[in-house]
GROMACS .gro file of C-alpha atoms in nm:
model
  274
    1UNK     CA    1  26.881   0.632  16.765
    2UNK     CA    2  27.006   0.368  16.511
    3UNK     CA    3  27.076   0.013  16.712
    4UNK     CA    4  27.432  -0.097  16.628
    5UNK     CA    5  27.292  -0.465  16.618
    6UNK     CA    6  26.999  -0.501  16.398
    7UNK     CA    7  26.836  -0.852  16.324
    8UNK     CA    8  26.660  -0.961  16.105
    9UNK     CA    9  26.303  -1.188  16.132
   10UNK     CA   10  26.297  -1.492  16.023
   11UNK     CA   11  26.102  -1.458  15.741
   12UNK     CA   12  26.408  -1.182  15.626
   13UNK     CA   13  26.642  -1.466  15.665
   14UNK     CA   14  26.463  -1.733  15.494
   15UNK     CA   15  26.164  -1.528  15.292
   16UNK     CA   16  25.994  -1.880  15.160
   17UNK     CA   17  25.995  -2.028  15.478
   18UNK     CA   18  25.612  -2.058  15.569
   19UNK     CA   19  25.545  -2.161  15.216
   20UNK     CA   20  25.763  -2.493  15.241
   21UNK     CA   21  25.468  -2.598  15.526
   22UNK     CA   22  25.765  -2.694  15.775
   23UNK     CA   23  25.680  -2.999  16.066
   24UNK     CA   24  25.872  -3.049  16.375
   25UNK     CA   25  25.986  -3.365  16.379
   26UNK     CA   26  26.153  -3.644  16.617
   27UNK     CA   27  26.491  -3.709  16.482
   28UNK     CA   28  26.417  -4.043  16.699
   29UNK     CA   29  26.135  -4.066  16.437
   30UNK     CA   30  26.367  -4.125  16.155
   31UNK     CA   31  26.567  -4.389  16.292
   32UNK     CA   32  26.282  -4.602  16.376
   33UNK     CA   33  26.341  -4.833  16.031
   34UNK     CA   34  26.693  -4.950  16.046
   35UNK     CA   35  26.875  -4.959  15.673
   36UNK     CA   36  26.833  -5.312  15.537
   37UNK     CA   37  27.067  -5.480  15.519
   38UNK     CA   38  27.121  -5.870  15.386
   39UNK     CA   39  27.386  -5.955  15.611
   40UNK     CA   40  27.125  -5.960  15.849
   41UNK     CA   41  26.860  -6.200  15.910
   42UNK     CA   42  26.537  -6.135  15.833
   43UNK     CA   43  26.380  -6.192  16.218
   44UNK     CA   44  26.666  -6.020  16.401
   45UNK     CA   45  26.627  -5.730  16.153
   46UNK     CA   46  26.211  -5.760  16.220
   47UNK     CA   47  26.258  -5.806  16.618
   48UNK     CA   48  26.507  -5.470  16.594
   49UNK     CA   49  26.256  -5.261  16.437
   50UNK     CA   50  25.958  -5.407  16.628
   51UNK     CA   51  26.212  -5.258  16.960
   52UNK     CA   52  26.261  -4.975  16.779
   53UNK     CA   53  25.888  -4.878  16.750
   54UNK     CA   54  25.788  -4.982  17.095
   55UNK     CA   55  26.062  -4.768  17.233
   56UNK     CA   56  25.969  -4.467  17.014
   57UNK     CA   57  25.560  -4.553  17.121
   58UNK     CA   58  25.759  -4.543  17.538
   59UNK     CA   59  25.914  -4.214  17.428
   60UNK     CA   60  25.602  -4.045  17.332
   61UNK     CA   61  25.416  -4.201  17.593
   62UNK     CA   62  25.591  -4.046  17.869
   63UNK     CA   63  25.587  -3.697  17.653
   64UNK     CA   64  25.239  -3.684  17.622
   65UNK     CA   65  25.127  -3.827  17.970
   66UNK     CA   66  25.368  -3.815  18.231
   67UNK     CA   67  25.328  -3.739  18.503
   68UNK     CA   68  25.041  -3.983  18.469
   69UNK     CA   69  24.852  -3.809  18.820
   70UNK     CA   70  24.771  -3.508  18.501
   71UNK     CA   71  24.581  -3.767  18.291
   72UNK     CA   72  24.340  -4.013  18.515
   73UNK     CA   73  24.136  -4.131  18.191
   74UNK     CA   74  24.511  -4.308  18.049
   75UNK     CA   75  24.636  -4.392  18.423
   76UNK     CA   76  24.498  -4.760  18.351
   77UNK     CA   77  24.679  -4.784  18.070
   78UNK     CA   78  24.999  -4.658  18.191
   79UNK     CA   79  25.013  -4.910  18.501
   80UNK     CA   80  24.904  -5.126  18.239
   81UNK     CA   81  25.186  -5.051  17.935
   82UNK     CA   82  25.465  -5.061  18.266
   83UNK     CA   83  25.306  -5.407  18.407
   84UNK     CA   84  25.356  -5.531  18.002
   85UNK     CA   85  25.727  -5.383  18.026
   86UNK     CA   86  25.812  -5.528  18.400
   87UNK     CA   87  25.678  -5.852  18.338
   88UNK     CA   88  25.800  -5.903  18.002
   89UNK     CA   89  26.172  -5.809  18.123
   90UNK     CA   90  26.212  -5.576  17.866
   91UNK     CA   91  26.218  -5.225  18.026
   92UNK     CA   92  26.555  -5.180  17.973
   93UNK     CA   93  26.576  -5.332  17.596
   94UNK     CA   94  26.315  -5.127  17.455
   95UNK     CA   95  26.376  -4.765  17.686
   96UNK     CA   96  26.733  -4.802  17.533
   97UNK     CA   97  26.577  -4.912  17.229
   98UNK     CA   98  26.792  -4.602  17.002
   99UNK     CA   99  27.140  -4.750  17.096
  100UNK     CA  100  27.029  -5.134  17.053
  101UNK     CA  101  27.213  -5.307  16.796
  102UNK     CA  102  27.164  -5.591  16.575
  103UNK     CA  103  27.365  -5.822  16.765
  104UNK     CA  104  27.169  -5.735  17.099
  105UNK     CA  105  26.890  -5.977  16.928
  106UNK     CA  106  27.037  -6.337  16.983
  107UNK     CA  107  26.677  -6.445  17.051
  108UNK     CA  108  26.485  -6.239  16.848
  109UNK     CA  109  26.197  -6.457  16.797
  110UNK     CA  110  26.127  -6.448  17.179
  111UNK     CA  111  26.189  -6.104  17.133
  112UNK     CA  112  25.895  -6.105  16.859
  113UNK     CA  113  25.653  -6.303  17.059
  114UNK     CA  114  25.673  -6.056  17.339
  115UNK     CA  115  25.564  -5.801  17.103
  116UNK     CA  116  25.263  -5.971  17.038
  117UNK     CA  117  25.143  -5.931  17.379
  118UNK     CA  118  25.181  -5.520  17.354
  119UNK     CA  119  24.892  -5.386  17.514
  120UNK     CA  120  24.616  -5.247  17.295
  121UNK     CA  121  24.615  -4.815  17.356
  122UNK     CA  122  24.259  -4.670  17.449
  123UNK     CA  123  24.025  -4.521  17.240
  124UNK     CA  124  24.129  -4.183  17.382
  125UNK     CA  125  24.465  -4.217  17.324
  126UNK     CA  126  24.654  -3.924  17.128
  127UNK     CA  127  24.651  -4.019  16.775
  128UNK     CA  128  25.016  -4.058  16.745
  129UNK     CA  129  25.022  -4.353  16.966
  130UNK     CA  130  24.749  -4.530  16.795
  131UNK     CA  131  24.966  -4.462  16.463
  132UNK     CA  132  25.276  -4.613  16.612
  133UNK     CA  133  25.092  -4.926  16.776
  134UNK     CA  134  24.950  -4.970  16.432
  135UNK     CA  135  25.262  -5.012  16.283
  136UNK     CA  136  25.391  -5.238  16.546
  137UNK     CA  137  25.113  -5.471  16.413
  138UNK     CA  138  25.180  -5.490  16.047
  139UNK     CA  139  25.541  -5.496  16.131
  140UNK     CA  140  25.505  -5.783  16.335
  141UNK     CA  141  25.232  -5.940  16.035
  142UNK     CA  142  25.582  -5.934  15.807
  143UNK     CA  143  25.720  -6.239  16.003
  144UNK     CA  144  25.487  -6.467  15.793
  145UNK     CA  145  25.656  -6.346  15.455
  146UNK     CA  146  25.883  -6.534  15.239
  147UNK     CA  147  26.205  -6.470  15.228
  148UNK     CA  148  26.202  -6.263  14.917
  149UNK     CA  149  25.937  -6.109  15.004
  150UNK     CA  150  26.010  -5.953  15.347
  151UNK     CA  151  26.262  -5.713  15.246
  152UNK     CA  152  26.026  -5.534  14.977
  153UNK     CA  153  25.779  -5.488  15.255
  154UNK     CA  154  25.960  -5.363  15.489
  155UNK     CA  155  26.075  -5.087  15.258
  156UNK     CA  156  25.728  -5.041  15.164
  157UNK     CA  157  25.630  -5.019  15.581
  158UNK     CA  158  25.931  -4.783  15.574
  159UNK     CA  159  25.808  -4.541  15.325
  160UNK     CA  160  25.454  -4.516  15.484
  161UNK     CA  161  25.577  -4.452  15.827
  162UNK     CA  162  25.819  -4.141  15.659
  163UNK     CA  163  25.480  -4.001  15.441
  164UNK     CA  164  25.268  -4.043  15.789
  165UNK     CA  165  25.505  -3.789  15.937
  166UNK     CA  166  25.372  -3.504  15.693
  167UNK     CA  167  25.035  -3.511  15.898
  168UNK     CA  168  25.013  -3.272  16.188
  169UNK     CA  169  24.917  -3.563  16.429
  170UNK     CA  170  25.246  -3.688  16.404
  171UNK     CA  171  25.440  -3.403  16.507
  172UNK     CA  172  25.566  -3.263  16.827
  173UNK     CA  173  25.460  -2.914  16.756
  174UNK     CA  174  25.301  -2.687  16.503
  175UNK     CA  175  25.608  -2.585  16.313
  176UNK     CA  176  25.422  -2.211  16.211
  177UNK     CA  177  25.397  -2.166  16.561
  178UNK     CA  178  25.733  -2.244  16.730
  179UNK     CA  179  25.876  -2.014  16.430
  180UNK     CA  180  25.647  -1.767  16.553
  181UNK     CA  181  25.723  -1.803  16.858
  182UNK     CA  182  26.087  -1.768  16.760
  183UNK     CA  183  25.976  -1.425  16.560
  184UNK     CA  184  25.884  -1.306  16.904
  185UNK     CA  185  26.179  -1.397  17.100
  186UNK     CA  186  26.400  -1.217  16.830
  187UNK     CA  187  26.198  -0.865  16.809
  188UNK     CA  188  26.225  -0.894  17.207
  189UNK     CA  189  26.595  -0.990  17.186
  190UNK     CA  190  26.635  -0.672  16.940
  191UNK     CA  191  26.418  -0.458  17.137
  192UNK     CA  192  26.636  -0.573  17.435
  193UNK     CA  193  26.946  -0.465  17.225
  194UNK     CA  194  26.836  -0.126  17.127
  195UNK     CA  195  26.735  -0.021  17.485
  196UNK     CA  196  27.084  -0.115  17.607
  197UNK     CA  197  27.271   0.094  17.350
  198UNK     CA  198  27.012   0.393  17.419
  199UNK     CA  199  27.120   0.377  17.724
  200UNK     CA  200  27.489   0.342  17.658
  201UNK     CA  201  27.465   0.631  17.389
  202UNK     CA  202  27.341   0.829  17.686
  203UNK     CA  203  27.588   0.757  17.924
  204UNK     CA  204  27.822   0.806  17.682
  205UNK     CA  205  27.728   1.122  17.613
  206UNK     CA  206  27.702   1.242  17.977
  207UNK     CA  207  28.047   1.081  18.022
  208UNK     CA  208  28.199   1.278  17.689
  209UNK     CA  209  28.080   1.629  17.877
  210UNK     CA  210  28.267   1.594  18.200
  211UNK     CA  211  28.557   1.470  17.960
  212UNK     CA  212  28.549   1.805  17.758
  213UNK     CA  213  28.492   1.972  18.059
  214UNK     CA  214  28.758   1.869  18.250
  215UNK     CA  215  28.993   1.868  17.922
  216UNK     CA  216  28.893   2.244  17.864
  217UNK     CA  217  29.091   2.300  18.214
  218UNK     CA  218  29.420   2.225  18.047
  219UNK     CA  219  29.442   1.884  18.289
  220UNK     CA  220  29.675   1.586  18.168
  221UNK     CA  221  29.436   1.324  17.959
  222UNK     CA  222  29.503   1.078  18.275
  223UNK     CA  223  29.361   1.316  18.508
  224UNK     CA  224  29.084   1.421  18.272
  225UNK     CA  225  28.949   1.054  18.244
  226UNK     CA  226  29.027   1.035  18.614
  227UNK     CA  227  28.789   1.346  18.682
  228UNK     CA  228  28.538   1.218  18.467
  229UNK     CA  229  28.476   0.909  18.551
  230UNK     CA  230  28.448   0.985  18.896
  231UNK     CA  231  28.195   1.281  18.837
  232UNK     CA  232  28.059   1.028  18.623
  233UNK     CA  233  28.006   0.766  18.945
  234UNK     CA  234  27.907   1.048  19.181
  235UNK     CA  235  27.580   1.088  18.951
  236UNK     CA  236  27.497   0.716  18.907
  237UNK     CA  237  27.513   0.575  19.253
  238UNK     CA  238  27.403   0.199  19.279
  239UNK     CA  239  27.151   0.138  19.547
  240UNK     CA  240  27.307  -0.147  19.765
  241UNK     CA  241  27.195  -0.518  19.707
  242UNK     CA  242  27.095  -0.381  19.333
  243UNK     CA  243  27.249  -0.476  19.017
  244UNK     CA  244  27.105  -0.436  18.653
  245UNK     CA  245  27.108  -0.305  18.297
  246UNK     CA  246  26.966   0.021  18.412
  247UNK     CA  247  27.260   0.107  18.589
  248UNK     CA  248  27.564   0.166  18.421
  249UNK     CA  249  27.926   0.011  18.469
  250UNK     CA  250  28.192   0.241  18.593
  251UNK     CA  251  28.484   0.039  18.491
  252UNK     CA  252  28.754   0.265  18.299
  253UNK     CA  253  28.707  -0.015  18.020
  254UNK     CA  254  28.272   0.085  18.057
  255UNK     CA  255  28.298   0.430  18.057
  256UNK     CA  256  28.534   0.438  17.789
  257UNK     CA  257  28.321   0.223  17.547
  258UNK     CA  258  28.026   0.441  17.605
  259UNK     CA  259  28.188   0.691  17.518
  260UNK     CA  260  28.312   0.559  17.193
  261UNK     CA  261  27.963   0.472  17.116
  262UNK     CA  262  27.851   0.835  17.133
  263UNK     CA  263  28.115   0.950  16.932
  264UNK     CA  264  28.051   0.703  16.708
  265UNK     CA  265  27.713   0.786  16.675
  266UNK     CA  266  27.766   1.159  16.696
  267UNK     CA  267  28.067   1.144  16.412
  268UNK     CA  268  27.817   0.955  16.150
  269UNK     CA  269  27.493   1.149  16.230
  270UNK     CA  270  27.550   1.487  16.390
  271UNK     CA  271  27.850   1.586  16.184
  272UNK     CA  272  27.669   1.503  15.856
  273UNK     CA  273  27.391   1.796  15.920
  274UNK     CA  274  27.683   2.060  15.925
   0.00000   0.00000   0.00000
């Protein structure tokens, strides 16, 4: 039997879709580089990005290795990193780090210097973090800049960071494989679809006999749903403390739109092989 709700893959809906190599990517990630801007100055807008990346490197962090009890080779670190944060005074600045605004930095060379003292990420680290320290540093290195100078480089940083997010390393997930993963979940969904309206075309069917049946009597077309539905009931008792998609409702509203589904079905199929 047809399913009255057939989806389509992914690949149906968007047929090019492997061949554009997508990434999953941090939306966080692109807001790390504020938009420059000359109304602001230069070490406010440096000390605001510098917060920026050191919350994004605390937002990975914790993704990749918390609980920290799952990762003893980075627990050093991660006492470490939160000892940096506590004593620095900065673990609420830099956790809230995406809703920060320009004028939260009215010191932002103090801000700046505590940067400096960021603690270095172990060899081990996952790559990602290493990448994200890295541009803490040469962010930081921009401070040293003339004026006219800064802003070019800092567009410059800004472009390298965006390209850096085409590697795999960067990304939260292999793309190909939450879109097949998605593939799955649909075909299940569908499959999931097309054994409920079996079974509805079924108990529509079953429910359409005692209707005829009871119709053939002469009865009133109250009394013959009446009839019917209760018959119907009688054969599809519901074990106590059980309720599922294997067992059919026995509403007037359920029976009746099984029942229209077998027709349904029955009027475009059946009655086109006579």
């Amino acid at each position: 039997m047809e399913t009255y709700f057939a989806m389509k893959t992914l690949e149906d809906a968007y047929p090019d879709i492997y061949q554009q190599k997508p990434a999953l990517v941090s939306m966080r990630a692109l807001s790390v580089f504020p938009p420059l801007s000359i109304q602001v100055p230069r070490n406010v807008f440096l000390a605001k990005t510098a917060c920026n990346l050191a919350g994004y490197y605390l937002d990975n962090l914790l993704y990749f290795y918390h609980p920290s009890g799952d990762f003893p080779e980075i627990h050093g670190y991660l006492v470490e990193f939160s000892v940096f944060l506590r004593d620095e005074k900065i673990q609420r600045f830099v956790a809230g780090w995406s809703v920060n605004t320009f004028r939260n930095f009215d010191e932002p060379e103090r801000f700046i210097e505590k940067m400096k003292k960021f603690p270095v990420p172990p060899d081990d680290i996952h790559a990602m973090l290493k990448e994200i320290y890295d541009f803490l540093n040469r962010t930081l290195e921009l401070a040293g800049l003339p004026e006219n100078d800064f802003a070019l480089a800092m567009y410059d940083l800004s472009v390298v960071w965006m390209d850096i997010h085409r590697q795999e390393f960067m990304h939260l997930a292999s793309a190909p494989e939450v879109l097949k993963t998605a593939e799955i979940q649909l075909k299940q969904l569908e499959q999931k679809q097309y054994n409920y309206h079996y079974l509805w075309y079924e108990w529509g069917k079953e429910y359409d006999e005692y209707y005829r049946e009871f119709s053939g009597r002469g009865l009133p077309e109250k009394t013959v749903r009446k009839k019917a539905r209760l018959q119907f009931i009688e054969n599809h008792p519901l074990p106590e403390g059980v309720s599922g998609s294997d067992y059919p409702g026995t509403s007037v509203n359920s029976v009746k739109k099984y029942q229209k589904i077998y027709l349904n079905w029955r009027t475009k199929y059946e009655c086109q092989d006579h």
